[in-house]
Coordinates of C-alpha atoms and ligand atoms in Angstrom, one line a residue:
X1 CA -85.4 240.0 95.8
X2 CA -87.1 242.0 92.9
X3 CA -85.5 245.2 94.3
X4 CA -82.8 244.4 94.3
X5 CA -82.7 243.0 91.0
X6 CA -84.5 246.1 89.7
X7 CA -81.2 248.0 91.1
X8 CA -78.9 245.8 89.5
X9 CA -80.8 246.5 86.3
X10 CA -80.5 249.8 87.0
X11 CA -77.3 250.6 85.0
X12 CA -78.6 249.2 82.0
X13 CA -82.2 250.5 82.0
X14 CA -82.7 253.9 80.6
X15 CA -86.2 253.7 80.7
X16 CA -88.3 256.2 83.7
X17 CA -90.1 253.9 85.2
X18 CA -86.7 252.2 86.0
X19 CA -85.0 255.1 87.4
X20 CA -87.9 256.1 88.9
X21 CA -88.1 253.0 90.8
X22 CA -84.7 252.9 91.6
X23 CA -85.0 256.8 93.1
X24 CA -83.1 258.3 90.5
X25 CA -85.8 260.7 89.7
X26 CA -87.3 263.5 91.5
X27 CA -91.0 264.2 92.3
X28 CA -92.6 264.9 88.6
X29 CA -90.8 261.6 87.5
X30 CA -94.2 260.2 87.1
X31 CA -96.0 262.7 85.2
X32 CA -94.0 260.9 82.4
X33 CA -94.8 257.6 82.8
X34 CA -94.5 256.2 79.1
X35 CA -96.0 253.1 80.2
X36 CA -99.0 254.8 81.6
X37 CA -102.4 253.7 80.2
X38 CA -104.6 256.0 78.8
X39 CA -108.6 255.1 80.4
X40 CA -110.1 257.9 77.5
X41 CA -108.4 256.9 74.2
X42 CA -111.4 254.4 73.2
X43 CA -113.5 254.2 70.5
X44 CA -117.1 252.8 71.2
X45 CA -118.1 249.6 69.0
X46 CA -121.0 247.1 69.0
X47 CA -121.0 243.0 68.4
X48 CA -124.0 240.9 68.5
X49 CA -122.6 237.5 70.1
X50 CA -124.1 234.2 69.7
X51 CA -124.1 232.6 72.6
X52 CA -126.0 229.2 74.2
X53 CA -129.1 230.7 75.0
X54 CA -129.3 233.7 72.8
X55 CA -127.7 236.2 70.7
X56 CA -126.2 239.2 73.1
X57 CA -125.7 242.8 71.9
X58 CA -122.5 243.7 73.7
X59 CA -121.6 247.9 73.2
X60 CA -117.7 248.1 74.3
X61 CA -114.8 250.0 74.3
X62 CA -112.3 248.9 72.5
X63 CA -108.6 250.5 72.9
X64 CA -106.8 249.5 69.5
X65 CA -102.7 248.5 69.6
X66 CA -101.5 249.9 72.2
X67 CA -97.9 249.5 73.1
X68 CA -96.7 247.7 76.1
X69 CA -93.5 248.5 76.3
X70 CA -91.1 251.5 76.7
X71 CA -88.1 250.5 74.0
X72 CA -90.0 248.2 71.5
X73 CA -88.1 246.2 68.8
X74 CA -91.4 246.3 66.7
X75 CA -94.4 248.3 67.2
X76 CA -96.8 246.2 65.4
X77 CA -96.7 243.2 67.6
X78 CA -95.7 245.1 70.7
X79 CA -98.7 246.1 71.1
X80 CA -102.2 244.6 72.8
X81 CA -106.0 245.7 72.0
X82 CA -107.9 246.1 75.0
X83 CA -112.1 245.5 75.2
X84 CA -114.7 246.2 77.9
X85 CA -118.3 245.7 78.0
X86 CA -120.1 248.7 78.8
X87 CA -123.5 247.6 77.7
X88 CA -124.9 244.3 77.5
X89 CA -128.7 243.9 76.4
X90 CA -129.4 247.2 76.7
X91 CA -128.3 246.9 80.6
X92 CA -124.7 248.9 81.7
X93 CA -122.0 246.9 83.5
X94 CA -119.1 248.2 85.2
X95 CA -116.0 245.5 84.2
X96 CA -113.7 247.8 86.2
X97 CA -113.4 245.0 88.7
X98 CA -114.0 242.4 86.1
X99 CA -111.6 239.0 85.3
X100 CA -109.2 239.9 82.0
X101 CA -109.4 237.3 79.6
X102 CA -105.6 237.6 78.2
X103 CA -105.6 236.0 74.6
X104 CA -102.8 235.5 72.8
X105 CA -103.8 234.6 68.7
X106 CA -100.5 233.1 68.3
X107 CA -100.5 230.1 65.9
X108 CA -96.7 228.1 65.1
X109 CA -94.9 230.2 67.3
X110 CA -95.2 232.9 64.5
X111 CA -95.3 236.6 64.8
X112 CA -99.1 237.9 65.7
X113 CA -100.2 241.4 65.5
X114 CA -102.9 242.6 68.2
X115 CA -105.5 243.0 65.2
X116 CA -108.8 242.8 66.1
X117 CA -111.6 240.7 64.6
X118 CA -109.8 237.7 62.9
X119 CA -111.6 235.0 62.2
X120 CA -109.4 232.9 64.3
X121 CA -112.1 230.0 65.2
X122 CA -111.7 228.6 69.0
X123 CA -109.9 231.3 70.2
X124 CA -112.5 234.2 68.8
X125 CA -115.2 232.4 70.5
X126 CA -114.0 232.2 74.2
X127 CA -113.2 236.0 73.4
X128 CA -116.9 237.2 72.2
X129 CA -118.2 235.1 75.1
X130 CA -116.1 236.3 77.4
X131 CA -117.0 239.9 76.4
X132 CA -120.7 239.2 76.3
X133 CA -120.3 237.9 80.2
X134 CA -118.8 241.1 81.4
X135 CA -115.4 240.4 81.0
X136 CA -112.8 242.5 79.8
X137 CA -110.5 240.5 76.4
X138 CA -106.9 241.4 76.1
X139 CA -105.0 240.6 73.0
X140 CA -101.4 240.8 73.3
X141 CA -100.0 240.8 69.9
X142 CA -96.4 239.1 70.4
X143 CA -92.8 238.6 68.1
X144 CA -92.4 235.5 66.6
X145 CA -90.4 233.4 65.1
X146 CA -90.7 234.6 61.2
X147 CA -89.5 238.4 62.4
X148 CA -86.1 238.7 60.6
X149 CA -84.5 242.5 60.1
X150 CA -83.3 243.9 57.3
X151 CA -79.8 243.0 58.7
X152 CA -80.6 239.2 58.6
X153 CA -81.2 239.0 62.3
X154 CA -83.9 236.9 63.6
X155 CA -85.6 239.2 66.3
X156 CA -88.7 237.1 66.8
X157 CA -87.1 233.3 68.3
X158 CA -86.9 231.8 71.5
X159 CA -87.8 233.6 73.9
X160 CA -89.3 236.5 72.2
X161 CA -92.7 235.4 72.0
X162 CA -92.8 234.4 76.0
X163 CA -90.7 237.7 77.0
X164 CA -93.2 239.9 74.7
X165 CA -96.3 237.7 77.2
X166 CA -94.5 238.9 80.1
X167 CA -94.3 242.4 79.4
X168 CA -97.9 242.9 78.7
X169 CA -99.1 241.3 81.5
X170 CA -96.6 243.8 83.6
X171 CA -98.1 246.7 81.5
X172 CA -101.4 245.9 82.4
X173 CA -100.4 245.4 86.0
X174 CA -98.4 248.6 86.2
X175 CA -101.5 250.2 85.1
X176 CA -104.0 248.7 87.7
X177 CA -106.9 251.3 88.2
X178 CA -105.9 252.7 84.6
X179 CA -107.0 250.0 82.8
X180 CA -110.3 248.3 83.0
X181 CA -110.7 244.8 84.7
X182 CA -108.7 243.2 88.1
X183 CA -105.1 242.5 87.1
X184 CA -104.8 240.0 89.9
X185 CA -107.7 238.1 87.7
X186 CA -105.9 237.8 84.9
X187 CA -106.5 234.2 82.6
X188 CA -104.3 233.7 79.8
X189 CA -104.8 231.4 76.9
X190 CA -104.3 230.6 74.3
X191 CA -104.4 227.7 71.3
X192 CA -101.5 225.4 70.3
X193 CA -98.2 227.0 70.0
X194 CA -100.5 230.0 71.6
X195 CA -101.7 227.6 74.3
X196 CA -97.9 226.4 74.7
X197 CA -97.5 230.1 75.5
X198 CA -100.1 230.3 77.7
X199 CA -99.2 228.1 80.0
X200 CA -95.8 228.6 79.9
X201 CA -96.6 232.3 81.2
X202 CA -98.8 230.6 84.0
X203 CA -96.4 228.3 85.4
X204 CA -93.2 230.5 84.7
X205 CA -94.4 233.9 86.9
X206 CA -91.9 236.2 88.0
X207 CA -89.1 234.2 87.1
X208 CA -85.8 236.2 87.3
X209 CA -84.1 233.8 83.7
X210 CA -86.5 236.6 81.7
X211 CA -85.6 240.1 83.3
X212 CA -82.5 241.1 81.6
X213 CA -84.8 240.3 78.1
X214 CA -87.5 242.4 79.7
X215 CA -85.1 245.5 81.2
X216 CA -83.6 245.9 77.6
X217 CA -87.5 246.2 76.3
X218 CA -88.1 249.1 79.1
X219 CA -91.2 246.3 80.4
X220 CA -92.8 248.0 83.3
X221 CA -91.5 246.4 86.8
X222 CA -94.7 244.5 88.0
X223 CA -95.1 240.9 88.7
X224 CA -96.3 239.0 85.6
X225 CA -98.1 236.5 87.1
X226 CA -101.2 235.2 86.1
X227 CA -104.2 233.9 88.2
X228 CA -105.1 231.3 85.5
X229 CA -104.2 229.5 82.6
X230 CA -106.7 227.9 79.3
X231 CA -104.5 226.4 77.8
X232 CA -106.1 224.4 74.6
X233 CA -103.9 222.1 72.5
X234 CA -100.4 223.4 74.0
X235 CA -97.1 222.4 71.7
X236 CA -94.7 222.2 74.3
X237 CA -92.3 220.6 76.3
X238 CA -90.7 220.7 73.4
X239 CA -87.1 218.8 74.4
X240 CA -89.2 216.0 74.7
X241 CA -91.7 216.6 72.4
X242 CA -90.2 213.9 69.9
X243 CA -89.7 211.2 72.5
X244 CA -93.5 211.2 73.7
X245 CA -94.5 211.6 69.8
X246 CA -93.1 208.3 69.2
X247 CA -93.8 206.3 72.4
X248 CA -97.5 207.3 71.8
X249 CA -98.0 207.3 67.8
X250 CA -94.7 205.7 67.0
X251 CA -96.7 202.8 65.6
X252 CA -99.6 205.2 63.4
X253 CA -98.7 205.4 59.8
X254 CA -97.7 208.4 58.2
X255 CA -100.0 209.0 54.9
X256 CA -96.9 210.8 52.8
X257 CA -94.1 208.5 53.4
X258 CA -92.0 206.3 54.9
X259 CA -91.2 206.4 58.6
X260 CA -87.3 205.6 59.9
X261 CA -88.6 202.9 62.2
X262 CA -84.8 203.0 64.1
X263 CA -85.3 206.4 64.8
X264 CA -88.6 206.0 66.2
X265 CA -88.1 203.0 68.2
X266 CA -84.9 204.8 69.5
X267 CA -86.5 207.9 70.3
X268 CA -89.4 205.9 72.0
X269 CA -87.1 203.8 74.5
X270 CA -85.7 207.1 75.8
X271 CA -89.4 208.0 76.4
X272 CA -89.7 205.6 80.1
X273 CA -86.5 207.6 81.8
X274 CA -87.8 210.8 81.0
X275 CA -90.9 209.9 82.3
X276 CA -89.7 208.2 85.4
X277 CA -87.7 211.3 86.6
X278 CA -91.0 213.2 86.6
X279 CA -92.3 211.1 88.9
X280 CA -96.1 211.8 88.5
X281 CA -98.7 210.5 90.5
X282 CA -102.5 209.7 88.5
X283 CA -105.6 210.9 90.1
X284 CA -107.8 208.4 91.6
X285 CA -105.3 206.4 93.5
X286 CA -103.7 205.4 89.9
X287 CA -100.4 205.7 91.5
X288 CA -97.2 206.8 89.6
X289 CA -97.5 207.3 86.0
X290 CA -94.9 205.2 83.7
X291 CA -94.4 205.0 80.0
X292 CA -95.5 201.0 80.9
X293 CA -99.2 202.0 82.3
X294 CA -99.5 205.5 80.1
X295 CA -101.8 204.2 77.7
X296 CA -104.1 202.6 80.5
X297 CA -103.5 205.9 82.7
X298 CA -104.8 208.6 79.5
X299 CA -107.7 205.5 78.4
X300 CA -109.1 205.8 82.4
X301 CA -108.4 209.5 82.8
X302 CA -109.2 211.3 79.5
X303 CA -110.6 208.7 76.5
X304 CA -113.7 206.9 78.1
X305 CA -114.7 210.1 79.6
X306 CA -114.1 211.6 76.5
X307 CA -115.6 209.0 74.3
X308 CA -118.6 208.4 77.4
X309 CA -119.7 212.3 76.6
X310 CA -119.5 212.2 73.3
X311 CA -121.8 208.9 73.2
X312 CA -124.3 210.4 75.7
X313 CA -124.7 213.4 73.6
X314 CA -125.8 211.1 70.3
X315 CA -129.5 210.9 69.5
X316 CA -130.2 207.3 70.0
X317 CA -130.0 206.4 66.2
X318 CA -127.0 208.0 65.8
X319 CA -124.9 206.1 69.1
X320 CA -126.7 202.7 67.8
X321 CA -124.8 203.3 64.5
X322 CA -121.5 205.1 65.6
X323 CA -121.1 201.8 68.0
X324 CA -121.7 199.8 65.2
X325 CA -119.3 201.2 63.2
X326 CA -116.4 201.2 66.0
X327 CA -116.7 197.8 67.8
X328 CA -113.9 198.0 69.6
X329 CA -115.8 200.5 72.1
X330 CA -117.6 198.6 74.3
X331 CA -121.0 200.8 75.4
X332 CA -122.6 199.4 78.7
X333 CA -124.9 201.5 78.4
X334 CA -123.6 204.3 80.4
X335 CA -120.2 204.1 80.0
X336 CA -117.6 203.7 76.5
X337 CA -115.0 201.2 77.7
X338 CA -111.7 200.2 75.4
X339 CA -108.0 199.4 75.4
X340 CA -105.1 201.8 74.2
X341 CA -103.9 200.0 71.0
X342 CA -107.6 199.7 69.8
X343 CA -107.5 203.6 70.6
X344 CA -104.6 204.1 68.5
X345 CA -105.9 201.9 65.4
X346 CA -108.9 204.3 65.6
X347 CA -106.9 207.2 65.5
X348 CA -105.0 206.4 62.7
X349 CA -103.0 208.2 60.6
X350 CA -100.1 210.7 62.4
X351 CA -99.9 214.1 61.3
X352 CA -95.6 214.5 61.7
X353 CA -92.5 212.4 60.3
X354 CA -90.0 211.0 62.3
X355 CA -88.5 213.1 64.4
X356 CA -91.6 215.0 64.8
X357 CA -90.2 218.6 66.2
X358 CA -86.2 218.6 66.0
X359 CA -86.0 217.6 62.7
X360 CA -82.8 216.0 61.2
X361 CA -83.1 219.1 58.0
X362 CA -84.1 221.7 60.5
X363 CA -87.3 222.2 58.6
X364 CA -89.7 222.7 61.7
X365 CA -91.3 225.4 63.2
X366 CA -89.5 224.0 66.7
X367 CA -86.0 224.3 64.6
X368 CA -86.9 227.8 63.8
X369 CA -88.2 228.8 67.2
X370 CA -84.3 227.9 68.3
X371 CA -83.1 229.5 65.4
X372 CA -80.1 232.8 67.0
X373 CA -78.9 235.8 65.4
X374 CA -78.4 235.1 61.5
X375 CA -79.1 231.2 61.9
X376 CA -82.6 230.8 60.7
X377 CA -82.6 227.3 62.6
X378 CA -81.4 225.0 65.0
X379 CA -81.5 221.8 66.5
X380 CA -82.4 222.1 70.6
X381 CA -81.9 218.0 71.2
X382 CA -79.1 215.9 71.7
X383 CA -80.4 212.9 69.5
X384 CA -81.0 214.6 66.6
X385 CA -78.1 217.7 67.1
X386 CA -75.6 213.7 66.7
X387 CA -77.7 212.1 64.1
X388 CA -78.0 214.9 61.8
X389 CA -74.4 216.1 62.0
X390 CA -72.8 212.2 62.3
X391 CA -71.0 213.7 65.7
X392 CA -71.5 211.4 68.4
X393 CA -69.8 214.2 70.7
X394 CA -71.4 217.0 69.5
X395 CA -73.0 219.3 71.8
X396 CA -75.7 222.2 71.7
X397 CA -75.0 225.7 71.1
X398 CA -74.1 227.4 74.6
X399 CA -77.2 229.8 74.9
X400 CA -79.4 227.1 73.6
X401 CA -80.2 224.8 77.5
X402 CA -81.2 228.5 79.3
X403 CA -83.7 229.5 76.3
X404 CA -84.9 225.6 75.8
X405 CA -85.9 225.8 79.8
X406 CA -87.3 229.7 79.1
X407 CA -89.5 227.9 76.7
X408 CA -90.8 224.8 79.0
X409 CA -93.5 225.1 81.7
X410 CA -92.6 221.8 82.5
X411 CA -89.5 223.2 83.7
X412 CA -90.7 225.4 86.1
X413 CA -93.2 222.9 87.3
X414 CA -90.4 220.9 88.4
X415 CA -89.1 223.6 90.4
X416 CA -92.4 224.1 92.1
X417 CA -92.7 227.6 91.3
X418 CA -94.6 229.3 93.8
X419 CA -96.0 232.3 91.8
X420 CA -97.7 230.0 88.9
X421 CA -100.9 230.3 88.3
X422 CA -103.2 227.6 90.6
X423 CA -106.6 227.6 88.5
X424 CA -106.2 225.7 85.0
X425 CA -108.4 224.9 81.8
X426 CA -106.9 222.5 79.6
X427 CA -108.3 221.0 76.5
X428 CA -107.3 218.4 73.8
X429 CA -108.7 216.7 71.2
X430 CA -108.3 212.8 71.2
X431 CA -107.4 212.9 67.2
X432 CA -104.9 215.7 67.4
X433 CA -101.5 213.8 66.8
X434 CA -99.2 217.5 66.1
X435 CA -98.3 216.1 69.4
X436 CA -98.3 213.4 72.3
X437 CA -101.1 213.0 74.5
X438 CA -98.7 212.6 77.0
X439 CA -98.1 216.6 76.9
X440 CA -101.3 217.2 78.4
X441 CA -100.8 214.2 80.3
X442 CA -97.9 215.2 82.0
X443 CA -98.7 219.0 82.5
X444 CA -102.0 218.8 84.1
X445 CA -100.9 215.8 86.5
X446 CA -97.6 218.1 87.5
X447 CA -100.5 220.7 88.3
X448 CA -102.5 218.4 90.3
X449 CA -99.5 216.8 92.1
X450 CA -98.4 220.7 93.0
X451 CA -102.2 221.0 94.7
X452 CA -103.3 223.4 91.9
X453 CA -107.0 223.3 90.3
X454 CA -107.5 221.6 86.9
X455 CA -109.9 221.4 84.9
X456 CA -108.5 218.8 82.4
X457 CA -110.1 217.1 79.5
X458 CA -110.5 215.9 76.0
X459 CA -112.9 216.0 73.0
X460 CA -113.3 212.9 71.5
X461 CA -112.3 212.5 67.6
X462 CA -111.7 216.1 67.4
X463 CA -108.4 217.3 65.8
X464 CA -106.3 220.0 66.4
X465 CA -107.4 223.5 67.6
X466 CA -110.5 222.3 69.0
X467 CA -112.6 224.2 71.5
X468 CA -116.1 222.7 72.2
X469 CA -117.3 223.7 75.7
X470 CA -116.6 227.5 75.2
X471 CA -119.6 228.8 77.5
X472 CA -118.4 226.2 80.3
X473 CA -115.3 227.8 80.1
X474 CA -116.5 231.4 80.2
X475 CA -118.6 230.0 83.2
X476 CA -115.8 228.8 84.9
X477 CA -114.1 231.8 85.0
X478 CA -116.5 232.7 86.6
X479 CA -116.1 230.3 88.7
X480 CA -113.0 230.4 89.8
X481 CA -112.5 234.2 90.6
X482 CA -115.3 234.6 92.3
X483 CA -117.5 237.4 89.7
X484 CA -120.5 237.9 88.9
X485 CA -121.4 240.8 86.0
Ligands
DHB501 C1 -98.5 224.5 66.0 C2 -98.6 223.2 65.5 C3 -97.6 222.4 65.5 O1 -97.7 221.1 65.0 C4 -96.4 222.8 66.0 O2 -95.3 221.9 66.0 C5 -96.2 224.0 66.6 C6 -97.3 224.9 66.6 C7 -99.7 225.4 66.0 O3 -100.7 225.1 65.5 O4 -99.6 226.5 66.6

């Protein structure tokens, strides 16, 4: 199947490794490989990392923007740094057969450049540990959706960001042996719109909707497939992002203004369909998931673990008085134990208006992200596409349903897709309302219903961005491809 789609690309693709591959080159074809990684073109640099049980010198070489495609639109965020331990505590490791942490720093689906060093929180932490445990860290810079030219057009929207993942995972894979690490060990992640990313690269692998975007970049022809995804936080599932908002904070106030409580209690009542036609089964014989036993099904699953942790890890004085402050949480002594509204109450305020991501004045980053050609923004839904316009019959712009399903893991979760990636990390915390706990909900279940590992959970009262078990996650990496350093 990929050959012959690589020939049918063939008369639009200029680039060598294309006509090499299709056998319209002779012999010294590759000696030109412009997508061909260069092992020597390092420089050597040194980090002390803090990590659980001490701080690590790490000496590594660091390969600084280097561009992963052969026909780039822009340079600076076509490009991915590239770092691999070569010392740690004064002992050498080899990472040339080590997993590649593949870390997007992408934040509101906005443009990010592969600089090095930001002080980017969560995401800089899994990083510097993941360097200081042998691995090799990949940061793809990608296009996003703030990229306009000097012509007016908008370069960096949908599907930019997700092609750009694509084609530096199939640089790095062209380049197997070249580049340090195991390309079939790759784990991408990534936080928020960045962890939205992330897993949408994980669960959409090798699909063909992407190749004529990737064929016009002169991407190498490799499979892009990923062996895991770390998710943290991920903004997506977008088309049905405002739906879940208000079945789950519908009721939360917002703290700077008013709420249209029609639209919300409309946008809520389409939440049970959509919800029914994924047809989820909960773990431990929970049976199928419904808007109706939701809250129960994320209070069993994610919040009294969540809260049970958090509570175990207290000092005793500080438990006594954190229970005493939240009575509603019923402590039997090894367990937290509540109900969903109470949860709710306790989280309090919601962090978007009503709707939450396809708003009615196009102002969102979501509207943006769907924003085509000249037209900074769009609307990607139905509801408010009618609401906002007054056209009951109105209907979405004609490119807009292939690049809404580009954008959605869940979509090709629902088609099974057999190339995702089958080892997942997924994080939340329990106070982040930029979306729906039922995100999460729904992505890890399809993952576990599909047979794929997850590693699922949530950080109680922690808000958006959150990352609080970065060593277990470096560990289990570890675990799950097998590697020692
Ligand atoms: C991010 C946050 C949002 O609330 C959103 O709608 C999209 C992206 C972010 O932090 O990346």
């Amino acid at each position: 199947m990929r050959r012959r789609a690589m020939l049918e690309g063939c008369a639009a693709a200029v680039t060598v490794p294309f006509l090499a591959a299709c056998g319209l080159l002779e012999g010294d074809a590759q000696a030109v490989d412009e997508l061909a990684f260069d092992p020597d073109d390092f420089t050597t640099r040194k980090k002390t990392v803090a990590t659980f049980e001490r701080d690590k010198k790490v000496t590594y070489r660091f390969y600084d923007n280097v561009v992963y495609v052969a026909k780039p639109v822009d340079k600076t965020y076509q490009s991915l740094n590239v770092s691999v331990p070569v010392e740690i505590e004064g002992r050498s490791v080899d990472a040339s057969r080590a997993p590649i942490l593949f870390s997007n720093s992408v934040g509101g689906y906005l443009s990010s450049a592969a600089k090095s060093d930001e002080p980017d929180g969560g995401a800089k932490r899994n990083r510097d540990l993941a360097l200081a445990a042998g691995y090799v860290v990949v940061e793809p810079g990608v296009r996003g959706r703030d990229l306009v030219a000097p012509d007016g057009t908008n370069y960096g929207v949908a599907a930019a960001a997700i092609v750009d993942l694509k084609a530096a995972v199939r640089y790095l894979r062209h380049n197997s042996g070249r580049v340090p690490g195991n390309t079939d060990r790759i784990v991408a992640t990534g936080i928020s719109a960045g962890g939205a990313l992330s897993a949408l690269l994980a669960a959409s692998a090798d699909n063909r909707m992407y190749d004529r975007y990737l064929v016009e970049l002169g991407a190498a022809d490799a499979s892009d497939a990923v062996f895991a995804a770390a998710p943290y936080c991920p903004i997506t599932d977008l088309e049905h992002a405002d739906m879940a908002y208000e079945w789950n904070w519908g009721a939360n106030p917002l703290r700077s203004g008013e709420l249209d409580a029609t639209v919300s209690h409309d946008l809520s009542t389409a939440f049970p369909d959509y919800q029914a036609a994924l047809e989820l089964q909960g773990g431990d014989g929970f049976g199928l998931i419904t808007a109706a036993n939701y809250g129960n099904y994320l209070v069993r699953t994610y919040l009294e673990p969540a809260a049970t942790k958090y509570l175990h890890a207290l000092p005793d004085a500080d438990r006594s008085s954190y229970l005493a402050a939240n009575t509603w949480i019923t402590w039997s002594g090894d367990r937290a134990e509540f109900t969903w509204p109470n949860f709710l109450a306790h989280v309090g305020e919601r962090k978007k208006g009503v709707p939450a991501f396809d708003a009615f004045d196009l102002s969102s980053a979501e509207n943006n992200l769907f924003g085509s050609g000249t037209v900074k923004a769009r609307h990607f839904t139905l509801f408010s596409l009618r609401k906002a316009t007054g056209d009951p019959g109105a209907v979405l712009d004609s490119d807009l349903p292939e690049k809404i399903s580009m954008m959605n893991p869940m979509f090709f979760l629902r088609q099974r897709n057999p190339a995702r990636a089958k080892h997942w990390w997924i994080r939340l915390g329990t106070k982040d309302t930029e979306a729906s706990l039922t995100i999460v909900g729904n992505l890890a279940a399809s993952l576990a219903n599909l047979g794929d590992q997850v590693d699922a959970s949530m950080y109680w009262d922690a808000g958006h961005a959150s990352n609080e078990d970065a060593a277990d996650f470096v560990a289990w990496i570890g675990k799950v491809t097998g590697y020692t350093a």
